[in-house]
PDB file of C-alpha atoms in Angstrom:
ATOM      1  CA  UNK A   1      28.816   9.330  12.833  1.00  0.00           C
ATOM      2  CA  UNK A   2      30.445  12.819  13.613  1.00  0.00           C
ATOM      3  CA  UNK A   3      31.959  13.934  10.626  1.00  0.00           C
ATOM      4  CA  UNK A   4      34.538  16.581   9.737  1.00  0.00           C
ATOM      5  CA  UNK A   5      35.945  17.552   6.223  1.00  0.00           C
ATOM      6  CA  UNK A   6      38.111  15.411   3.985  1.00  0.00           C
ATOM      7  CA  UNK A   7      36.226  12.271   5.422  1.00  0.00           C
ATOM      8  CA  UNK A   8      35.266   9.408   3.485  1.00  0.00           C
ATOM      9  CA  UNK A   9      32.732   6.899   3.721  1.00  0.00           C
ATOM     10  CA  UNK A  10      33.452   3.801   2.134  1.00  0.00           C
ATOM     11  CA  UNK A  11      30.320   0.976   1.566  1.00  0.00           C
ATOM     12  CA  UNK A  12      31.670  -2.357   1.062  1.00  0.00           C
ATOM     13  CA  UNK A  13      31.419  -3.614  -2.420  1.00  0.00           C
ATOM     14  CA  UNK A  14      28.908  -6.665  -3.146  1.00  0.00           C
ATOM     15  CA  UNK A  15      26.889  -5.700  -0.509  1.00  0.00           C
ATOM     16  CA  UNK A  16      23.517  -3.565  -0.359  1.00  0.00           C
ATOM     17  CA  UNK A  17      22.218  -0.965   2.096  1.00  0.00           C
ATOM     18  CA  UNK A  18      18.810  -0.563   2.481  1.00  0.00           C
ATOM     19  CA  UNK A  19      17.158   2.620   3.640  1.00  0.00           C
ATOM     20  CA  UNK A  20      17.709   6.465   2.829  1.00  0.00           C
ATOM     21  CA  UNK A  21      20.996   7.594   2.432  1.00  0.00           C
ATOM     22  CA  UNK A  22      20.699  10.977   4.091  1.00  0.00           C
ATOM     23  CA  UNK A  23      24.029  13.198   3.521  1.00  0.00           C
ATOM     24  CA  UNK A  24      23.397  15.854   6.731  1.00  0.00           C
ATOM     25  CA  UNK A  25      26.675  17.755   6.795  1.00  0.00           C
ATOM     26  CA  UNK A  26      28.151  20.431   4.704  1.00  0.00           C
ATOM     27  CA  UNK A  27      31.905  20.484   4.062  1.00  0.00           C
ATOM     28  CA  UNK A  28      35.187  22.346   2.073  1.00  0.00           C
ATOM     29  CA  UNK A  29      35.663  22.734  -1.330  1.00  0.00           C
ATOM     30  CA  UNK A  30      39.135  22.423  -0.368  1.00  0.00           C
ATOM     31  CA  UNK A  31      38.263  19.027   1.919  1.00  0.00           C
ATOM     32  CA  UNK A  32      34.873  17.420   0.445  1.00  0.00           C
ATOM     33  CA  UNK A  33      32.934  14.596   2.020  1.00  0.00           C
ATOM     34  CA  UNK A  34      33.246  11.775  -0.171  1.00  0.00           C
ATOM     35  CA  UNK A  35      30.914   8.583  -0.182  1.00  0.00           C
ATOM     36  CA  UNK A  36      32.257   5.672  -2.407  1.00  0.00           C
ATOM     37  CA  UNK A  37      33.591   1.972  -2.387  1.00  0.00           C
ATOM     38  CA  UNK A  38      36.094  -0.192  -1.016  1.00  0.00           C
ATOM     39  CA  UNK A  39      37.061  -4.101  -1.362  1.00  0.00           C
ATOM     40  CA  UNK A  40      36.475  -5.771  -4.862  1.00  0.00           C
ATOM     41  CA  UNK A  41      32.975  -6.777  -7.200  1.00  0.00           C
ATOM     42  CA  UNK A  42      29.968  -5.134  -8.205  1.00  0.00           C
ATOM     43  CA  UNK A  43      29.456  -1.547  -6.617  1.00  0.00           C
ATOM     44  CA  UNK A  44      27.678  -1.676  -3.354  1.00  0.00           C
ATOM     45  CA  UNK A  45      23.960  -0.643  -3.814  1.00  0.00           C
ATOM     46  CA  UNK A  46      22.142   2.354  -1.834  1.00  0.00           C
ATOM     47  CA  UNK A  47      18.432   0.897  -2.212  1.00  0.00           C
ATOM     48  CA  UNK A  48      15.249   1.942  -0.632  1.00  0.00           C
ATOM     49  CA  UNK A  49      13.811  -0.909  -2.557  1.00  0.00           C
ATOM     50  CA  UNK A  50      11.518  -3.494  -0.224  1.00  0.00           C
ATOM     51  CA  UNK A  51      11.070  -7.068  -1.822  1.00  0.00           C
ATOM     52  CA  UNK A  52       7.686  -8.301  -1.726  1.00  0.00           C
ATOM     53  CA  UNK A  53       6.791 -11.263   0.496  1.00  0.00           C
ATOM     54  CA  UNK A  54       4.290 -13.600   2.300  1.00  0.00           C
ATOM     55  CA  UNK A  55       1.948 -13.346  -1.497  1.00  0.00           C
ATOM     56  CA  UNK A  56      -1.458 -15.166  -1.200  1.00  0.00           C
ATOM     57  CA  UNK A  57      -3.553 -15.917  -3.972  1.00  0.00           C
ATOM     58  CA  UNK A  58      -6.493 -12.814  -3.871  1.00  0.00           C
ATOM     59  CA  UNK A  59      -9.046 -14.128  -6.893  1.00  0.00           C
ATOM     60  CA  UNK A  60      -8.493 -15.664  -9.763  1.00  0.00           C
ATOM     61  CA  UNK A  61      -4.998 -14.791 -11.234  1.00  0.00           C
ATOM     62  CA  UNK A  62      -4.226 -11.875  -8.951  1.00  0.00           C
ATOM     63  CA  UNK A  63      -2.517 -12.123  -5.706  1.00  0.00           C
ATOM     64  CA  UNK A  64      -1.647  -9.987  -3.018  1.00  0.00           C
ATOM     65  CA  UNK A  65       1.144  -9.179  -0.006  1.00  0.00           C
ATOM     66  CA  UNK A  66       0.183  -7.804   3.229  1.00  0.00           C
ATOM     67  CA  UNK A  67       2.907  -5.068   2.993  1.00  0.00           C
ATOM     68  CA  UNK A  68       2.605  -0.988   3.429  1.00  0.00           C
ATOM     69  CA  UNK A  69       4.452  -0.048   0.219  1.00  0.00           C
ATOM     70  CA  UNK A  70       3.367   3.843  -0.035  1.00  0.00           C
ATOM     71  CA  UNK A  71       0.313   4.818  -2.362  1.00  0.00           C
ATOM     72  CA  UNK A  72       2.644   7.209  -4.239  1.00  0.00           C
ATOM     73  CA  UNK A  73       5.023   3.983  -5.462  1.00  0.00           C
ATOM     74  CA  UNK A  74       6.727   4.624  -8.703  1.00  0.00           C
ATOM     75  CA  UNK A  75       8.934   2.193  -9.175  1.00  0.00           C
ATOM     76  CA  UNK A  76       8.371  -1.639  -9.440  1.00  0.00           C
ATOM     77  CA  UNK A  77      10.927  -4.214 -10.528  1.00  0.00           C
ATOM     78  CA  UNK A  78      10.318  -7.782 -11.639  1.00  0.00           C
ATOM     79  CA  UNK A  79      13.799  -9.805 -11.820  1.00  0.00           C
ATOM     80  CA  UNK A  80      15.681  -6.728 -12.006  1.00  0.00           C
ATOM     81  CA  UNK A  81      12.960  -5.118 -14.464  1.00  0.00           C
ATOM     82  CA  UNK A  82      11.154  -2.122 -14.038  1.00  0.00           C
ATOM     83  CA  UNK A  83       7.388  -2.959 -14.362  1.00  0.00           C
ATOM     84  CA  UNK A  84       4.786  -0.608 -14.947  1.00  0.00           C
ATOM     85  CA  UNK A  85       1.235   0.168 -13.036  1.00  0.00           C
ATOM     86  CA  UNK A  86      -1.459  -1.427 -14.324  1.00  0.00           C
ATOM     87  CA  UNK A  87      -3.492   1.175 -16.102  1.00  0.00           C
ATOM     88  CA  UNK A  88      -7.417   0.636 -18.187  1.00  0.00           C
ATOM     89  CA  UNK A  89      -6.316   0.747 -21.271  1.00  0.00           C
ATOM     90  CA  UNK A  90      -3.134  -1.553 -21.274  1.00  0.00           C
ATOM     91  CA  UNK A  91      -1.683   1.120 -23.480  1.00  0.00           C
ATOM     92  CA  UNK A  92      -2.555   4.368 -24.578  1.00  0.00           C
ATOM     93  CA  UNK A  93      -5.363   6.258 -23.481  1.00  0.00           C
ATOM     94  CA  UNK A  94      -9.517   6.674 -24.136  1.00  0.00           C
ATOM     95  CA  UNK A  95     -10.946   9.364 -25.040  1.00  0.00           C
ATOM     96  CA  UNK A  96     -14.436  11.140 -23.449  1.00  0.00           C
ATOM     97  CA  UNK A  97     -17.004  13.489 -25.180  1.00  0.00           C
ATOM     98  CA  UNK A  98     -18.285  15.463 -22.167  1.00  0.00           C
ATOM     99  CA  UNK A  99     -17.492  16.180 -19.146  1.00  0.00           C
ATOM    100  CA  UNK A 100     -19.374  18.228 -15.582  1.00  0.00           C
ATOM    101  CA  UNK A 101     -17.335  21.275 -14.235  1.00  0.00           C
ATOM    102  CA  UNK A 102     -14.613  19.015 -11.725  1.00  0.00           C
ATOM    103  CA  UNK A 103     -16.797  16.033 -10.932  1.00  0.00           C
ATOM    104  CA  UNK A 104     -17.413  13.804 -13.775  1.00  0.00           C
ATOM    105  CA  UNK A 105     -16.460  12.775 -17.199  1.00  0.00           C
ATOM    106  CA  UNK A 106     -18.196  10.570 -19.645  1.00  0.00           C
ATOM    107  CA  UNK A 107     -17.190   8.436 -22.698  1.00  0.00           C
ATOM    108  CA  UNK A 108     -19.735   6.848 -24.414  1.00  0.00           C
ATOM    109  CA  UNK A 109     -17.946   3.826 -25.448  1.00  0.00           C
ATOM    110  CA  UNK A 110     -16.865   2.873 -21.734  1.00  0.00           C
ATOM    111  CA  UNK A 111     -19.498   0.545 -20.051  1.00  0.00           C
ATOM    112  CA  UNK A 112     -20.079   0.071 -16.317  1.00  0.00           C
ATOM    113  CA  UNK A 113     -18.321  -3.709 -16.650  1.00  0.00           C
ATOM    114  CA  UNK A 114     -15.720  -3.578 -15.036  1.00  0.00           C
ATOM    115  CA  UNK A 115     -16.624  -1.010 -12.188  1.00  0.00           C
ATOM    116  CA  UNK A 116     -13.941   1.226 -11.681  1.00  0.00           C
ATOM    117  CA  UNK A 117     -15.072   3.038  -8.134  1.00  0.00           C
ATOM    118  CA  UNK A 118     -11.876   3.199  -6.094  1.00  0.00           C
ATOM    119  CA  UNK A 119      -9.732   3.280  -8.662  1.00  0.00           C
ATOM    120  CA  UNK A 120      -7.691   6.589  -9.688  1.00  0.00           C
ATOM    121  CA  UNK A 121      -8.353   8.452 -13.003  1.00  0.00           C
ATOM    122  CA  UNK A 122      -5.857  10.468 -14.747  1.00  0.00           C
ATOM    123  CA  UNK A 123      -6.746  13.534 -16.950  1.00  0.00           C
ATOM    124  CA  UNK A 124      -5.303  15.546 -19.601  1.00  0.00           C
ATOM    125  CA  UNK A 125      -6.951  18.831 -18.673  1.00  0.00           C
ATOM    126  CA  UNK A 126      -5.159  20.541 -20.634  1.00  0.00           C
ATOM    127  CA  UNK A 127      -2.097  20.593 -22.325  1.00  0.00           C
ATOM    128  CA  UNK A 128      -0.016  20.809 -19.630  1.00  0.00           C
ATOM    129  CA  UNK A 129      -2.484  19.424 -16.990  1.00  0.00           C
ATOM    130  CA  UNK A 130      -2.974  15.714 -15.570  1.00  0.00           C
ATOM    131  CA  UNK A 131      -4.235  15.340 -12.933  1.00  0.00           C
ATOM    132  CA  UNK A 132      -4.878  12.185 -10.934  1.00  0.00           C
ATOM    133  CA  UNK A 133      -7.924  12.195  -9.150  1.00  0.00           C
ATOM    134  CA  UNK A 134     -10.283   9.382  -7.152  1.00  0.00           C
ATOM    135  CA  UNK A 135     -12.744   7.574  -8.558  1.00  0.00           C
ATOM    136  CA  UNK A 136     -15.984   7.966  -6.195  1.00  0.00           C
ATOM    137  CA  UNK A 137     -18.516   6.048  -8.625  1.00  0.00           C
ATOM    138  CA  UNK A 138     -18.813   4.553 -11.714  1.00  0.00           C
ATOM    139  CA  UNK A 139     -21.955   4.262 -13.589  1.00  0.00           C
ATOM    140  CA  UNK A 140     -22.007   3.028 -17.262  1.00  0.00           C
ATOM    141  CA  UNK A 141     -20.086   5.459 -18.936  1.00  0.00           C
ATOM    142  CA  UNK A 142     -19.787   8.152 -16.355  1.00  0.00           C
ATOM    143  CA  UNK A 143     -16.707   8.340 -14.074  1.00  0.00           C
ATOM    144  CA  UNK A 144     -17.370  10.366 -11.059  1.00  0.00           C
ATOM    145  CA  UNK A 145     -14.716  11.710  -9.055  1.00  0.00           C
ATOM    146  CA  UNK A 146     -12.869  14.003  -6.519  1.00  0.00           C
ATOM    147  CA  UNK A 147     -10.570  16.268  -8.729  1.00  0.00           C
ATOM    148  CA  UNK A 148      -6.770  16.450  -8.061  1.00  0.00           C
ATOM    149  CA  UNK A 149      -6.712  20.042  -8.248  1.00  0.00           C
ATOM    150  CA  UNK A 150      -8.798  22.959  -8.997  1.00  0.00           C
ATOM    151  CA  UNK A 151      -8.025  22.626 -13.010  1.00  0.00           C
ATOM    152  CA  UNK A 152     -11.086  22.502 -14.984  1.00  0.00           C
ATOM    153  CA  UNK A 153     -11.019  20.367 -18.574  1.00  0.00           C
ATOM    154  CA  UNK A 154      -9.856  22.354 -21.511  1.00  0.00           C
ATOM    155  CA  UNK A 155     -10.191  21.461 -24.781  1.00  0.00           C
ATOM    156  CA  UNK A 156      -6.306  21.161 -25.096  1.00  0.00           C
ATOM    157  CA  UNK A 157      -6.228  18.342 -23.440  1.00  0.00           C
ATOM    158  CA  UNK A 158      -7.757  15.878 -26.079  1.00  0.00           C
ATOM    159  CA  UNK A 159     -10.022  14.766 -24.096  1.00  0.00           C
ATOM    160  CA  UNK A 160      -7.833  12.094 -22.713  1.00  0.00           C
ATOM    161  CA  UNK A 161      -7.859   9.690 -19.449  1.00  0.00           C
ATOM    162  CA  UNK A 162      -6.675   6.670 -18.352  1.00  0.00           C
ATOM    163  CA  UNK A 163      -7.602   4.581 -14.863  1.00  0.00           C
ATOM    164  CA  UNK A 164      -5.527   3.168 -12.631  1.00  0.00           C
ATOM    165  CA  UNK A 165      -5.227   1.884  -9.045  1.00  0.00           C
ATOM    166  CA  UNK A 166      -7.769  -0.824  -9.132  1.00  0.00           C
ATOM    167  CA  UNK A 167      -7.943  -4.720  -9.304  1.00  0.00           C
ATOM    168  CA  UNK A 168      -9.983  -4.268 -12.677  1.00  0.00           C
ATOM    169  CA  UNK A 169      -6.659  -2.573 -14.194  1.00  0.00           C
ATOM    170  CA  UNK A 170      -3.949  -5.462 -13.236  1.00  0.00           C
ATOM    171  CA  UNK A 171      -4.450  -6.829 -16.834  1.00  0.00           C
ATOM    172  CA  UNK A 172      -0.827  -8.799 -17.716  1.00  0.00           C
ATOM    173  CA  UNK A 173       1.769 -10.612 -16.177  1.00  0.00           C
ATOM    174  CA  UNK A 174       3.461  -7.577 -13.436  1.00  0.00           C
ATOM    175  CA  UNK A 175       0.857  -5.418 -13.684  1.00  0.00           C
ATOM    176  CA  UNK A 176       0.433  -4.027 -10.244  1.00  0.00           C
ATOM    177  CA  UNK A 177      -0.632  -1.596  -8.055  1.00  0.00           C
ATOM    178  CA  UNK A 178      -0.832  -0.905  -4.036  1.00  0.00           C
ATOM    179  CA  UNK A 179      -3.675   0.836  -1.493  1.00  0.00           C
ATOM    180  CA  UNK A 180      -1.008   1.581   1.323  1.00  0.00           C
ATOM    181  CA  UNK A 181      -2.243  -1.562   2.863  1.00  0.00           C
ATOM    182  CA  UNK A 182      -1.618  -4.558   0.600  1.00  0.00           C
ATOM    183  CA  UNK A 183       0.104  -4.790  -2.403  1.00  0.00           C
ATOM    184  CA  UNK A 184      -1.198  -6.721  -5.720  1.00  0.00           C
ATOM    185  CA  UNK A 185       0.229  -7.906  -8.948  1.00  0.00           C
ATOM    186  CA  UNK A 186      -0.872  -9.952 -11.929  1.00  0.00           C
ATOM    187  CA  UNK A 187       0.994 -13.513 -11.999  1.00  0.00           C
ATOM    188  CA  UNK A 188      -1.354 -15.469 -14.040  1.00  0.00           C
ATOM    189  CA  UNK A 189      -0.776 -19.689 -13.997  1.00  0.00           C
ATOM    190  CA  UNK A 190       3.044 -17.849 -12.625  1.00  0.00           C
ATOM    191  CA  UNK A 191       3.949 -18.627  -8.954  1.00  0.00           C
ATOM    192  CA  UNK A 192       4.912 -15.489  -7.410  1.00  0.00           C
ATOM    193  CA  UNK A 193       7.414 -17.538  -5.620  1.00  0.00           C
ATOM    194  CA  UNK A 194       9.554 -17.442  -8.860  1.00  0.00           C
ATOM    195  CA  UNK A 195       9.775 -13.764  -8.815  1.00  0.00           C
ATOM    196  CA  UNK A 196      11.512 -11.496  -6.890  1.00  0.00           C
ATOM    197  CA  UNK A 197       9.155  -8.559  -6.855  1.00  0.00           C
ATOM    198  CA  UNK A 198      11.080  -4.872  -5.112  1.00  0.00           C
ATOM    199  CA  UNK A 199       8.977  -1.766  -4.743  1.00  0.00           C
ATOM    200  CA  UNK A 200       9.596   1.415  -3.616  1.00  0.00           C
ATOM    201  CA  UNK A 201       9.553   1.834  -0.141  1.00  0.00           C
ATOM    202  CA  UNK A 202      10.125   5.869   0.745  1.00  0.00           C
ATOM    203  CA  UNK A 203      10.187   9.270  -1.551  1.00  0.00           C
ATOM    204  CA  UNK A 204      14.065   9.557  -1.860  1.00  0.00           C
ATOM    205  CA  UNK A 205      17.148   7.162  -2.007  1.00  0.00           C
ATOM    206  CA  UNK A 206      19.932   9.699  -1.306  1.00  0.00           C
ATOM    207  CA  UNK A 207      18.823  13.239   0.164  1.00  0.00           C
ATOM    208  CA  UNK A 208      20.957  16.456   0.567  1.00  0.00           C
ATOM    209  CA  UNK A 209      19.558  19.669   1.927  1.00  0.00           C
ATOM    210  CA  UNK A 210      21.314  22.378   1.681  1.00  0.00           C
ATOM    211  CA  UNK A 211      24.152  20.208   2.190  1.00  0.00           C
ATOM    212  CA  UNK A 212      27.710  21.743   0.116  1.00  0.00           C
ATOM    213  CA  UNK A 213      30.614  19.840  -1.245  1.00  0.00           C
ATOM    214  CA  UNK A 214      29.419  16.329  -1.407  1.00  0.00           C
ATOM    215  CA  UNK A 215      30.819  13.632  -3.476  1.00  0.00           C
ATOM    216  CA  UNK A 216      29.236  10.132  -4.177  1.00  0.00           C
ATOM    217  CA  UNK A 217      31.155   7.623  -6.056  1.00  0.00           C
ATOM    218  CA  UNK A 218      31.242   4.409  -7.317  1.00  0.00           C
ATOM    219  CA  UNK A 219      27.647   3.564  -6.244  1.00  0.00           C
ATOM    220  CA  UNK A 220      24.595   1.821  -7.495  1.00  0.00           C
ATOM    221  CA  UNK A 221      21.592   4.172  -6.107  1.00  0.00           C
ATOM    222  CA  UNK A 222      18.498   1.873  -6.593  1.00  0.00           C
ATOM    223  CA  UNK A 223      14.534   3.182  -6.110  1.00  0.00           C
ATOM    224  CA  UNK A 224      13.622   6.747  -4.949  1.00  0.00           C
ATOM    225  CA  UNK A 225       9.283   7.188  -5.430  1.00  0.00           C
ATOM    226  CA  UNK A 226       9.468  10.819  -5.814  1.00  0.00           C
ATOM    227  CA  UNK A 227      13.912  11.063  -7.011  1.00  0.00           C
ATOM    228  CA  UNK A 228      16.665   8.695  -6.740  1.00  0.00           C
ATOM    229  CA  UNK A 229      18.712  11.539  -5.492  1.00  0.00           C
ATOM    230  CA  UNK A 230      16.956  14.905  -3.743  1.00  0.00           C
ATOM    231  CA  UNK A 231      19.657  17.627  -3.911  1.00  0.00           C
ATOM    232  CA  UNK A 232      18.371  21.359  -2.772  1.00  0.00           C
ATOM    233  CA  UNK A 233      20.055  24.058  -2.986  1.00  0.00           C
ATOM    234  CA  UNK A 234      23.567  22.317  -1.966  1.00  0.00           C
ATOM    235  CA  UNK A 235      26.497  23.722  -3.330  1.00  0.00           C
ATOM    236  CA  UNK A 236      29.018  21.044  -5.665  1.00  0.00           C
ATOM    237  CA  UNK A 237      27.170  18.212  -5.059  1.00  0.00           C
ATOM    238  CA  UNK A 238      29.462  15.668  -7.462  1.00  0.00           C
ATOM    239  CA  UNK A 239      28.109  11.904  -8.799  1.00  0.00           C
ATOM    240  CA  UNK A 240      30.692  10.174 -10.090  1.00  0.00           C
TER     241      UNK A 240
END
């Protein structure tokens, strides 16, 4: 649509939009561009949010969806709920004693059952370091792998890691994680066909840039990988 200033852009209520809501024109202080509701229920819902279908059963209790959710997913909802990454540990994190310049670290209580290669690892390098970084190989208690950045282990960070990213960290019921390819997720002796399962499906729900004097109100923004709302340097942007 060609807009001018003073518009407004109404969404239906009860209904939800799926995709990027991309606001691409600046307007007035004295005539904003408002984006709200109209009609009567629940707010309509901006979502980049893709439900997960077409589950087969992968091994034992884990099944997967041939869908191309992006590697960087963040957000996962089960039912409505947001539901974590599977991560080795289920919670906290390990610790390791030593470690080899930006290639390796080894804890002597990890063993090589289960192998972690492919997985991710993240590190507390320091105290305001983590880095996530690839797993190339996993032998016993040594976890090889191609650092996230050029950081180098300080002992500030504790000495802490945690691995994600791989079938071997899907633990508990919603546990999940995706390769770009297929996604997976923990059911258990669950039917996935009981669940609705929604991942994120791009970086941003709403997006402004450089984009003054917008207004959004009365809507549910749902999802957003990387932000539900990107705003850069735009001028009065409102949420209401």
């Amino acid at each position: 649509a060609t807009l001018v200033n003073g518009d407004r852009i109404f969404f239906k209520r009860g209904d939800t939009f799926t995709g990027t809501l991309v606001l691409s024109k600046s307007a007035l202080s004295t005539a904003k561009l408002q984006y709200g509701a109209y009609g009567t229920g629940n707010r309509p819902v901006i979502s980049n949010m893709q439900t997960i279908t077409g589950w087969t059963l992968f091994f034992f209790c884990f099944y997967r969806a041939p869908v191309a959710i992006p590697t960087n997913c963040n957000i996962v909802t089960v039912d409505g709920v947001n539901t974590n990454m599977g991560k080795y540990p289920a919670t906290g994190e390990n610790t390791f004693e030593s470690y080899s310049a930006l290639t390796s670290i080894t804890d002597a209580q990890l063993t090589g059952t289960p192998n972690f290669a492919g997985g991710e690892v993240v590190i507390w390098k320091s105290n305001w370091t983590i880095d996530r970084s690839a797993i190339t190989g996993h032998t016993n208690g040594t976890i090889t792998y191609t650092s996230g950045s050029s950081w180098a282990v300080q002992s500030s960070g504790g000495y802490k890691y945690y691995i994600q990213k791989h079938i071997n960290c899907l633990l508990k019921f919603g546990d999940w994680y995706t390769d770009g390819s297929y996604f997976y997720m923990y059911f258990g002796a669950n039917s996935p066909s009981s669940y609705l399962v929604k991942a994120g499906s791009s970086d941003y729900t709403v997006s402004l840039d450089r984009k003054n004097y917008n207004t959004l109100r009365d809507l549910k923004i749902e999802g957003g990988n990387l932000a539900a709302i990107y705003c850069l340097s735009s001028v009065s942007f409102s949420l209401v």
